[in-house]
């Protein structure tokens, strides 16, 4: 269960804790001293092109050639690498607003790539940017460590007898979670976040968001 963090969690007043301000100053100073941009560089652009190709080209080969089983498995594996790479770098950076100095570019890159992977930019930003980064590893608030099916992600949740075998079955069930994500999870999260107050949009805004979500899933 994910509860509304605003009603439950209180952090130390920023005037009493200088950690964040000190860290930010040092990070900003590093980029300035090294003459580096805090946004994408040539390496990230190249990585975007390569990872997109690794994901899209095998899919096109499936449609055009209908290869034999062994070749198909290799192509699926390549698509998996591309999917993971896009999710953990290109889409991730864009949805954090770090891919480009232009916020519109970030919005479009995040929306296009996350939708292409079967996810929802709206839900992802709430789950990751808000719940995960604001309440990292806080049980019942950070959904990234919420137990899923037979998978245990936190040492602070109840231990079941079958968890002793997690090292054996984790890979299989973690793969199944991807299917859950692209089919049902976004709808579950949307209604959960709307009910518990994490989603603060108006009713009319939520109707538009839900409509886009349904169309995106149909397209996927």
PDB file of C-alpha atoms in Angstrom:
ATOM      1  CA  UNK A   1       0.000   0.000   0.000  1.00  0.00           C
ATOM      2  CA  UNK A   2       1.316   3.432  -0.970  1.00  0.00           C
ATOM      3  CA  UNK A   3       0.006   6.215   1.244  1.00  0.00           C
ATOM      4  CA  UNK A   4       0.006   9.951   0.715  1.00  0.00           C
ATOM      5  CA  UNK A   5       3.514  11.022   1.817  1.00  0.00           C
ATOM      6  CA  UNK A   6       2.496  14.625   2.417  1.00  0.00           C
ATOM      7  CA  UNK A   7       0.304  13.547   5.324  1.00  0.00           C
ATOM      8  CA  UNK A   8       2.777  11.158   6.931  1.00  0.00           C
ATOM      9  CA  UNK A   9       6.385  12.228   6.390  1.00  0.00           C
ATOM     10  CA  UNK A  10       8.132  15.309   7.729  1.00  0.00           C
ATOM     11  CA  UNK A  11      11.739  16.133   6.925  1.00  0.00           C
ATOM     12  CA  UNK A  12      14.187  18.280   8.857  1.00  0.00           C
ATOM     13  CA  UNK A  13      13.737  21.964   8.041  1.00  0.00           C
ATOM     14  CA  UNK A  14      16.116  22.961   5.253  1.00  0.00           C
ATOM     15  CA  UNK A  15      17.465  25.794   7.424  1.00  0.00           C
ATOM     16  CA  UNK A  16      18.598  23.209   9.981  1.00  0.00           C
ATOM     17  CA  UNK A  17      20.108  20.802   7.484  1.00  0.00           C
ATOM     18  CA  UNK A  18      22.769  22.113   5.127  1.00  0.00           C
ATOM     19  CA  UNK A  19      23.424  18.811   3.370  1.00  0.00           C
ATOM     20  CA  UNK A  20      21.380  19.437   0.230  1.00  0.00           C
ATOM     21  CA  UNK A  21      22.463  23.041  -0.282  1.00  0.00           C
ATOM     22  CA  UNK A  22      26.120  22.125   0.268  1.00  0.00           C
ATOM     23  CA  UNK A  23      25.898  19.152  -2.081  1.00  0.00           C
ATOM     24  CA  UNK A  24      24.212  21.229  -4.783  1.00  0.00           C
ATOM     25  CA  UNK A  25      26.869  23.939  -4.572  1.00  0.00           C
ATOM     26  CA  UNK A  26      29.656  21.386  -4.893  1.00  0.00           C
ATOM     27  CA  UNK A  27      28.016  19.635  -7.849  1.00  0.00           C
ATOM     28  CA  UNK A  28      27.400  22.953  -9.619  1.00  0.00           C
ATOM     29  CA  UNK A  29      30.997  23.965  -8.942  1.00  0.00           C
ATOM     30  CA  UNK A  30      32.274  20.688 -10.412  1.00  0.00           C
ATOM     31  CA  UNK A  31      30.432  21.192 -13.695  1.00  0.00           C
ATOM     32  CA  UNK A  32      31.567  24.809 -13.860  1.00  0.00           C
ATOM     33  CA  UNK A  33      35.216  24.015 -13.102  1.00  0.00           C
ATOM     34  CA  UNK A  34      35.274  21.150 -15.607  1.00  0.00           C
ATOM     35  CA  UNK A  35      33.431  23.263 -18.202  1.00  0.00           C
ATOM     36  CA  UNK A  36      30.795  20.552 -18.557  1.00  0.00           C
ATOM     37  CA  UNK A  37      27.119  20.863 -19.358  1.00  0.00           C
ATOM     38  CA  UNK A  38      24.658  19.402 -16.875  1.00  0.00           C
ATOM     39  CA  UNK A  39      22.597  18.240 -19.829  1.00  0.00           C
ATOM     40  CA  UNK A  40      23.190  15.824 -22.698  1.00  0.00           C
ATOM     41  CA  UNK A  41      26.449  15.744 -24.618  1.00  0.00           C
ATOM     42  CA  UNK A  42      27.595  14.011 -27.785  1.00  0.00           C
ATOM     43  CA  UNK A  43      28.008  10.718 -25.941  1.00  0.00           C
ATOM     44  CA  UNK A  44      24.378  10.690 -24.852  1.00  0.00           C
ATOM     45  CA  UNK A  45      23.177  11.561 -28.352  1.00  0.00           C
ATOM     46  CA  UNK A  46      25.184   8.666 -29.806  1.00  0.00           C
ATOM     47  CA  UNK A  47      23.916   6.373 -27.061  1.00  0.00           C
ATOM     48  CA  UNK A  48      20.348   7.412 -27.851  1.00  0.00           C
ATOM     49  CA  UNK A  49      20.766   6.506 -31.522  1.00  0.00           C
ATOM     50  CA  UNK A  50      22.503   3.196 -30.790  1.00  0.00           C
ATOM     51  CA  UNK A  51      20.038   2.050 -28.122  1.00  0.00           C
ATOM     52  CA  UNK A  52      17.075   3.038 -30.269  1.00  0.00           C
ATOM     53  CA  UNK A  53      18.500   0.997 -33.144  1.00  0.00           C
ATOM     54  CA  UNK A  54      19.118  -2.002 -30.876  1.00  0.00           C
ATOM     55  CA  UNK A  55      15.457  -1.886 -29.848  1.00  0.00           C
ATOM     56  CA  UNK A  56      13.782  -0.992 -33.154  1.00  0.00           C
ATOM     57  CA  UNK A  57      15.867  -2.827 -35.786  1.00  0.00           C
ATOM     58  CA  UNK A  58      15.286  -6.354 -34.369  1.00  0.00           C
ATOM     59  CA  UNK A  59      11.561  -5.626 -34.213  1.00  0.00           C
ATOM     60  CA  UNK A  60      11.553  -4.578 -37.864  1.00  0.00           C
ATOM     61  CA  UNK A  61      13.451  -7.746 -38.774  1.00  0.00           C
ATOM     62  CA  UNK A  62      10.749  -9.783 -37.032  1.00  0.00           C
ATOM     63  CA  UNK A  63       8.085  -8.181 -39.180  1.00  0.00           C
ATOM     64  CA  UNK A  64       9.981  -8.351 -42.457  1.00  0.00           C
ATOM     65  CA  UNK A  65      11.844 -11.663 -42.299  1.00  0.00           C
ATOM     66  CA  UNK A  66       9.994 -13.860 -39.793  1.00  0.00           C
ATOM     67  CA  UNK A  67      13.299 -15.510 -38.795  1.00  0.00           C
ATOM     68  CA  UNK A  68      13.642 -19.040 -37.358  1.00  0.00           C
ATOM     69  CA  UNK A  69      13.330 -19.667 -33.628  1.00  0.00           C
ATOM     70  CA  UNK A  70      17.039 -19.473 -32.733  1.00  0.00           C
ATOM     71  CA  UNK A  71      17.500 -16.186 -34.573  1.00  0.00           C
ATOM     72  CA  UNK A  72      14.287 -14.861 -33.043  1.00  0.00           C
ATOM     73  CA  UNK A  73      15.601 -15.553 -29.543  1.00  0.00           C
ATOM     74  CA  UNK A  74      18.766 -13.597 -30.292  1.00  0.00           C
ATOM     75  CA  UNK A  75      16.719 -10.712 -31.656  1.00  0.00           C
ATOM     76  CA  UNK A  76      14.501 -10.747 -28.560  1.00  0.00           C
ATOM     77  CA  UNK A  77      17.636 -10.616 -26.408  1.00  0.00           C
ATOM     78  CA  UNK A  78      18.889  -7.606 -28.366  1.00  0.00           C
ATOM     79  CA  UNK A  79      15.542  -5.880 -27.924  1.00  0.00           C
ATOM     80  CA  UNK A  80      15.765  -6.539 -24.199  1.00  0.00           C
ATOM     81  CA  UNK A  81      19.173  -4.870 -24.041  1.00  0.00           C
ATOM     82  CA  UNK A  82      17.845  -1.918 -26.013  1.00  0.00           C
ATOM     83  CA  UNK A  83      14.761  -1.654 -23.810  1.00  0.00           C
ATOM     84  CA  UNK A  84      16.812  -1.682 -20.612  1.00  0.00           C
ATOM     85  CA  UNK A  85      19.312   0.816 -21.991  1.00  0.00           C
ATOM     86  CA  UNK A  86      16.623   3.235 -23.131  1.00  0.00           C
ATOM     87  CA  UNK A  87      14.782   2.925 -19.842  1.00  0.00           C
ATOM     88  CA  UNK A  88      17.815   3.453 -17.631  1.00  0.00           C
ATOM     89  CA  UNK A  89      19.400   6.301 -19.573  1.00  0.00           C
ATOM     90  CA  UNK A  90      17.542   8.037 -22.413  1.00  0.00           C
ATOM     91  CA  UNK A  91      14.011   7.970 -21.012  1.00  0.00           C
ATOM     92  CA  UNK A  92      15.206   8.286 -17.425  1.00  0.00           C
ATOM     93  CA  UNK A  93      17.262  11.412 -18.113  1.00  0.00           C
ATOM     94  CA  UNK A  94      14.495  12.996 -20.188  1.00  0.00           C
ATOM     95  CA  UNK A  95      11.816  12.419 -17.541  1.00  0.00           C
ATOM     96  CA  UNK A  96      14.165  13.954 -14.969  1.00  0.00           C
ATOM     97  CA  UNK A  97      14.486  17.038 -17.164  1.00  0.00           C
ATOM     98  CA  UNK A  98      18.200  16.406 -17.667  1.00  0.00           C
ATOM     99  CA  UNK A  99      18.349  15.333 -21.306  1.00  0.00           C
ATOM    100  CA  UNK A 100      18.156  18.855 -22.692  1.00  0.00           C
ATOM    101  CA  UNK A 101      18.132  22.451 -21.509  1.00  0.00           C
ATOM    102  CA  UNK A 102      14.875  22.748 -23.443  1.00  0.00           C
ATOM    103  CA  UNK A 103      12.044  21.444 -21.262  1.00  0.00           C
ATOM    104  CA  UNK A 104       9.880  20.753 -24.316  1.00  0.00           C
ATOM    105  CA  UNK A 105      12.568  18.416 -25.661  1.00  0.00           C
ATOM    106  CA  UNK A 106      12.655  16.626 -22.312  1.00  0.00           C
ATOM    107  CA  UNK A 107       8.874  16.243 -22.293  1.00  0.00           C
ATOM    108  CA  UNK A 108       8.764  14.843 -25.819  1.00  0.00           C
ATOM    109  CA  UNK A 109      11.762  12.553 -25.396  1.00  0.00           C
ATOM    110  CA  UNK A 110      10.392  11.182 -22.143  1.00  0.00           C
ATOM    111  CA  UNK A 111       6.888  10.720 -23.539  1.00  0.00           C
ATOM    112  CA  UNK A 112       7.969   9.123 -26.823  1.00  0.00           C
ATOM    113  CA  UNK A 113      10.486   6.702 -25.372  1.00  0.00           C
ATOM    114  CA  UNK A 114       8.481   5.692 -22.314  1.00  0.00           C
ATOM    115  CA  UNK A 115       5.360   5.157 -24.412  1.00  0.00           C
ATOM    116  CA  UNK A 116       7.463   3.150 -26.862  1.00  0.00           C
ATOM    117  CA  UNK A 117       8.462   0.903 -23.953  1.00  0.00           C
ATOM    118  CA  UNK A 118       4.831   0.467 -22.919  1.00  0.00           C
ATOM    119  CA  UNK A 119       4.835   2.794 -19.915  1.00  0.00           C
ATOM    120  CA  UNK A 120       3.128   6.004 -18.824  1.00  0.00           C
ATOM    121  CA  UNK A 121       5.203   9.200 -18.443  1.00  0.00           C
ATOM    122  CA  UNK A 122       2.644  10.612 -16.006  1.00  0.00           C
ATOM    123  CA  UNK A 123       2.697   7.604 -13.681  1.00  0.00           C
ATOM    124  CA  UNK A 124       6.458   7.163 -13.990  1.00  0.00           C
ATOM    125  CA  UNK A 125       7.169  10.703 -12.859  1.00  0.00           C
ATOM    126  CA  UNK A 126       4.915  10.312  -9.831  1.00  0.00           C
ATOM    127  CA  UNK A 127       6.337   6.932  -8.874  1.00  0.00           C
ATOM    128  CA  UNK A 128       9.982   7.715  -9.596  1.00  0.00           C
ATOM    129  CA  UNK A 129      10.543  11.467  -9.338  1.00  0.00           C
ATOM    130  CA  UNK A 130       8.164  12.020  -6.422  1.00  0.00           C
ATOM    131  CA  UNK A 131       7.771   8.814  -4.413  1.00  0.00           C
ATOM    132  CA  UNK A 132      11.160   7.229  -5.061  1.00  0.00           C
ATOM    133  CA  UNK A 133      13.476  10.236  -5.010  1.00  0.00           C
ATOM    134  CA  UNK A 134      11.726  12.103  -2.210  1.00  0.00           C
ATOM    135  CA  UNK A 135      11.237   9.021  -0.024  1.00  0.00           C
ATOM    136  CA  UNK A 136      14.082   6.751  -1.109  1.00  0.00           C
ATOM    137  CA  UNK A 137      13.953   3.367   0.654  1.00  0.00           C
ATOM    138  CA  UNK A 138      11.180   4.514   3.005  1.00  0.00           C
ATOM    139  CA  UNK A 139       8.863   1.537   3.286  1.00  0.00           C
ATOM    140  CA  UNK A 140       5.220   2.115   2.218  1.00  0.00           C
ATOM    141  CA  UNK A 141       6.241   5.347   0.470  1.00  0.00           C
ATOM    142  CA  UNK A 142       8.921   4.334  -2.038  1.00  0.00           C
ATOM    143  CA  UNK A 143       7.086   2.052  -4.456  1.00  0.00           C
ATOM    144  CA  UNK A 144      10.358   0.842  -5.960  1.00  0.00           C
ATOM    145  CA  UNK A 145      10.926  -1.301  -2.855  1.00  0.00           C
ATOM    146  CA  UNK A 146       7.335  -2.492  -2.541  1.00  0.00           C
ATOM    147  CA  UNK A 147       7.113  -6.303  -2.513  1.00  0.00           C
ATOM    148  CA  UNK A 148       5.629  -7.607  -5.756  1.00  0.00           C
ATOM    149  CA  UNK A 149       4.064 -11.047  -6.120  1.00  0.00           C
ATOM    150  CA  UNK A 150       6.650 -13.384  -4.563  1.00  0.00           C
ATOM    151  CA  UNK A 151       9.510 -10.899  -4.867  1.00  0.00           C
ATOM    152  CA  UNK A 152      10.833  -9.204  -1.743  1.00  0.00           C
ATOM    153  CA  UNK A 153      12.679  -5.899  -2.231  1.00  0.00           C
ATOM    154  CA  UNK A 154      13.034  -4.532   1.288  1.00  0.00           C
ATOM    155  CA  UNK A 155      14.491  -5.965   4.510  1.00  0.00           C
ATOM    156  CA  UNK A 156      11.720  -4.165   6.400  1.00  0.00           C
ATOM    157  CA  UNK A 157       8.811  -6.181   4.999  1.00  0.00           C
ATOM    158  CA  UNK A 158       7.628  -9.558   6.339  1.00  0.00           C
ATOM    159  CA  UNK A 159       9.718 -12.573   5.359  1.00  0.00           C
ATOM    160  CA  UNK A 160       7.848 -15.517   3.837  1.00  0.00           C
ATOM    161  CA  UNK A 161       9.111 -19.084   3.783  1.00  0.00           C
ATOM    162  CA  UNK A 162       9.439 -19.105  -0.008  1.00  0.00           C
ATOM    163  CA  UNK A 163      11.701 -16.043  -0.015  1.00  0.00           C
ATOM    164  CA  UNK A 164      14.634 -18.347   0.722  1.00  0.00           C
ATOM    165  CA  UNK A 165      14.342 -19.464  -2.907  1.00  0.00           C
ATOM    166  CA  UNK A 166      14.146 -15.970  -4.355  1.00  0.00           C
ATOM    167  CA  UNK A 167      17.667 -16.236  -5.705  1.00  0.00           C
ATOM    168  CA  UNK A 168      16.359 -19.016  -7.947  1.00  0.00           C
ATOM    169  CA  UNK A 169      13.029 -17.650  -9.175  1.00  0.00           C
ATOM    170  CA  UNK A 170      13.728 -13.889  -9.140  1.00  0.00           C
ATOM    171  CA  UNK A 171      14.779 -13.685 -12.791  1.00  0.00           C
ATOM    172  CA  UNK A 172      11.614 -15.382 -14.038  1.00  0.00           C
ATOM    173  CA  UNK A 173       9.205 -13.309 -11.970  1.00  0.00           C
ATOM    174  CA  UNK A 174      11.082 -10.075 -12.575  1.00  0.00           C
ATOM    175  CA  UNK A 175      10.504 -10.649 -16.283  1.00  0.00           C
ATOM    176  CA  UNK A 176       6.807 -11.214 -15.643  1.00  0.00           C
ATOM    177  CA  UNK A 177       6.671  -7.842 -13.888  1.00  0.00           C
ATOM    178  CA  UNK A 178       7.439  -6.233 -17.253  1.00  0.00           C
ATOM    179  CA  UNK A 179       4.275  -7.785 -18.689  1.00  0.00           C
ATOM    180  CA  UNK A 180       2.328  -6.514 -15.690  1.00  0.00           C
ATOM    181  CA  UNK A 181       3.780  -3.038 -16.200  1.00  0.00           C
ATOM    182  CA  UNK A 182       2.723  -2.722 -19.840  1.00  0.00           C
ATOM    183  CA  UNK A 183      -0.762  -4.149 -19.269  1.00  0.00           C
ATOM    184  CA  UNK A 184      -2.199  -3.367 -15.833  1.00  0.00           C
ATOM    185  CA  UNK A 185       0.258  -1.537 -13.585  1.00  0.00           C
ATOM    186  CA  UNK A 186      -0.230   1.931 -15.058  1.00  0.00           C
ATOM    187  CA  UNK A 187      -3.987   1.730 -14.564  1.00  0.00           C
ATOM    188  CA  UNK A 188      -3.576   0.473 -10.999  1.00  0.00           C
ATOM    189  CA  UNK A 189      -1.089   3.245 -10.231  1.00  0.00           C
ATOM    190  CA  UNK A 190      -3.214   5.935 -11.848  1.00  0.00           C
ATOM    191  CA  UNK A 191      -6.248   5.154  -9.705  1.00  0.00           C
ATOM    192  CA  UNK A 192      -4.111   4.579  -6.595  1.00  0.00           C
ATOM    193  CA  UNK A 193      -2.323   7.913  -6.928  1.00  0.00           C
ATOM    194  CA  UNK A 194      -5.618   9.662  -7.636  1.00  0.00           C
ATOM    195  CA  UNK A 195      -7.257   8.124  -4.572  1.00  0.00           C
ATOM    196  CA  UNK A 196      -4.439   8.707  -2.082  1.00  0.00           C
ATOM    197  CA  UNK A 197      -3.694  12.274  -3.162  1.00  0.00           C
ATOM    198  CA  UNK A 198      -0.314  11.781  -4.839  1.00  0.00           C
ATOM    199  CA  UNK A 199      -2.019  12.798  -8.084  1.00  0.00           C
ATOM    200  CA  UNK A 200      -3.234  16.351  -7.444  1.00  0.00           C
ATOM    201  CA  UNK A 201      -4.733  17.030 -10.876  1.00  0.00           C
ATOM    202  CA  UNK A 202      -8.337  18.077 -11.357  1.00  0.00           C
ATOM    203  CA  UNK A 203     -11.033  15.669 -12.515  1.00  0.00           C
ATOM    204  CA  UNK A 204     -11.013  17.084 -16.052  1.00  0.00           C
ATOM    205  CA  UNK A 205      -7.217  16.835 -16.240  1.00  0.00           C
ATOM    206  CA  UNK A 206      -7.347  13.228 -15.063  1.00  0.00           C
ATOM    207  CA  UNK A 207      -9.918  12.360 -17.715  1.00  0.00           C
ATOM    208  CA  UNK A 208      -7.513  13.624 -20.378  1.00  0.00           C
ATOM    209  CA  UNK A 209      -4.570  11.762 -18.815  1.00  0.00           C
ATOM    210  CA  UNK A 210      -6.543   8.524 -18.550  1.00  0.00           C
ATOM    211  CA  UNK A 211      -7.737   8.844 -22.149  1.00  0.00           C
ATOM    212  CA  UNK A 212      -4.151   9.289 -23.350  1.00  0.00           C
ATOM    213  CA  UNK A 213      -3.096   6.295 -21.268  1.00  0.00           C
ATOM    214  CA  UNK A 214      -5.765   4.068 -22.805  1.00  0.00           C
ATOM    215  CA  UNK A 215      -4.847   5.159 -26.336  1.00  0.00           C
ATOM    216  CA  UNK A 216      -1.140   4.614 -25.640  1.00  0.00           C
ATOM    217  CA  UNK A 217      -1.764   1.079 -24.381  1.00  0.00           C
ATOM    218  CA  UNK A 218      -3.910   0.273 -27.411  1.00  0.00           C
ATOM    219  CA  UNK A 219      -1.182   1.614 -29.690  1.00  0.00           C
ATOM    220  CA  UNK A 220       1.480  -0.375 -27.883  1.00  0.00           C
TER     221      UNK A 220
END
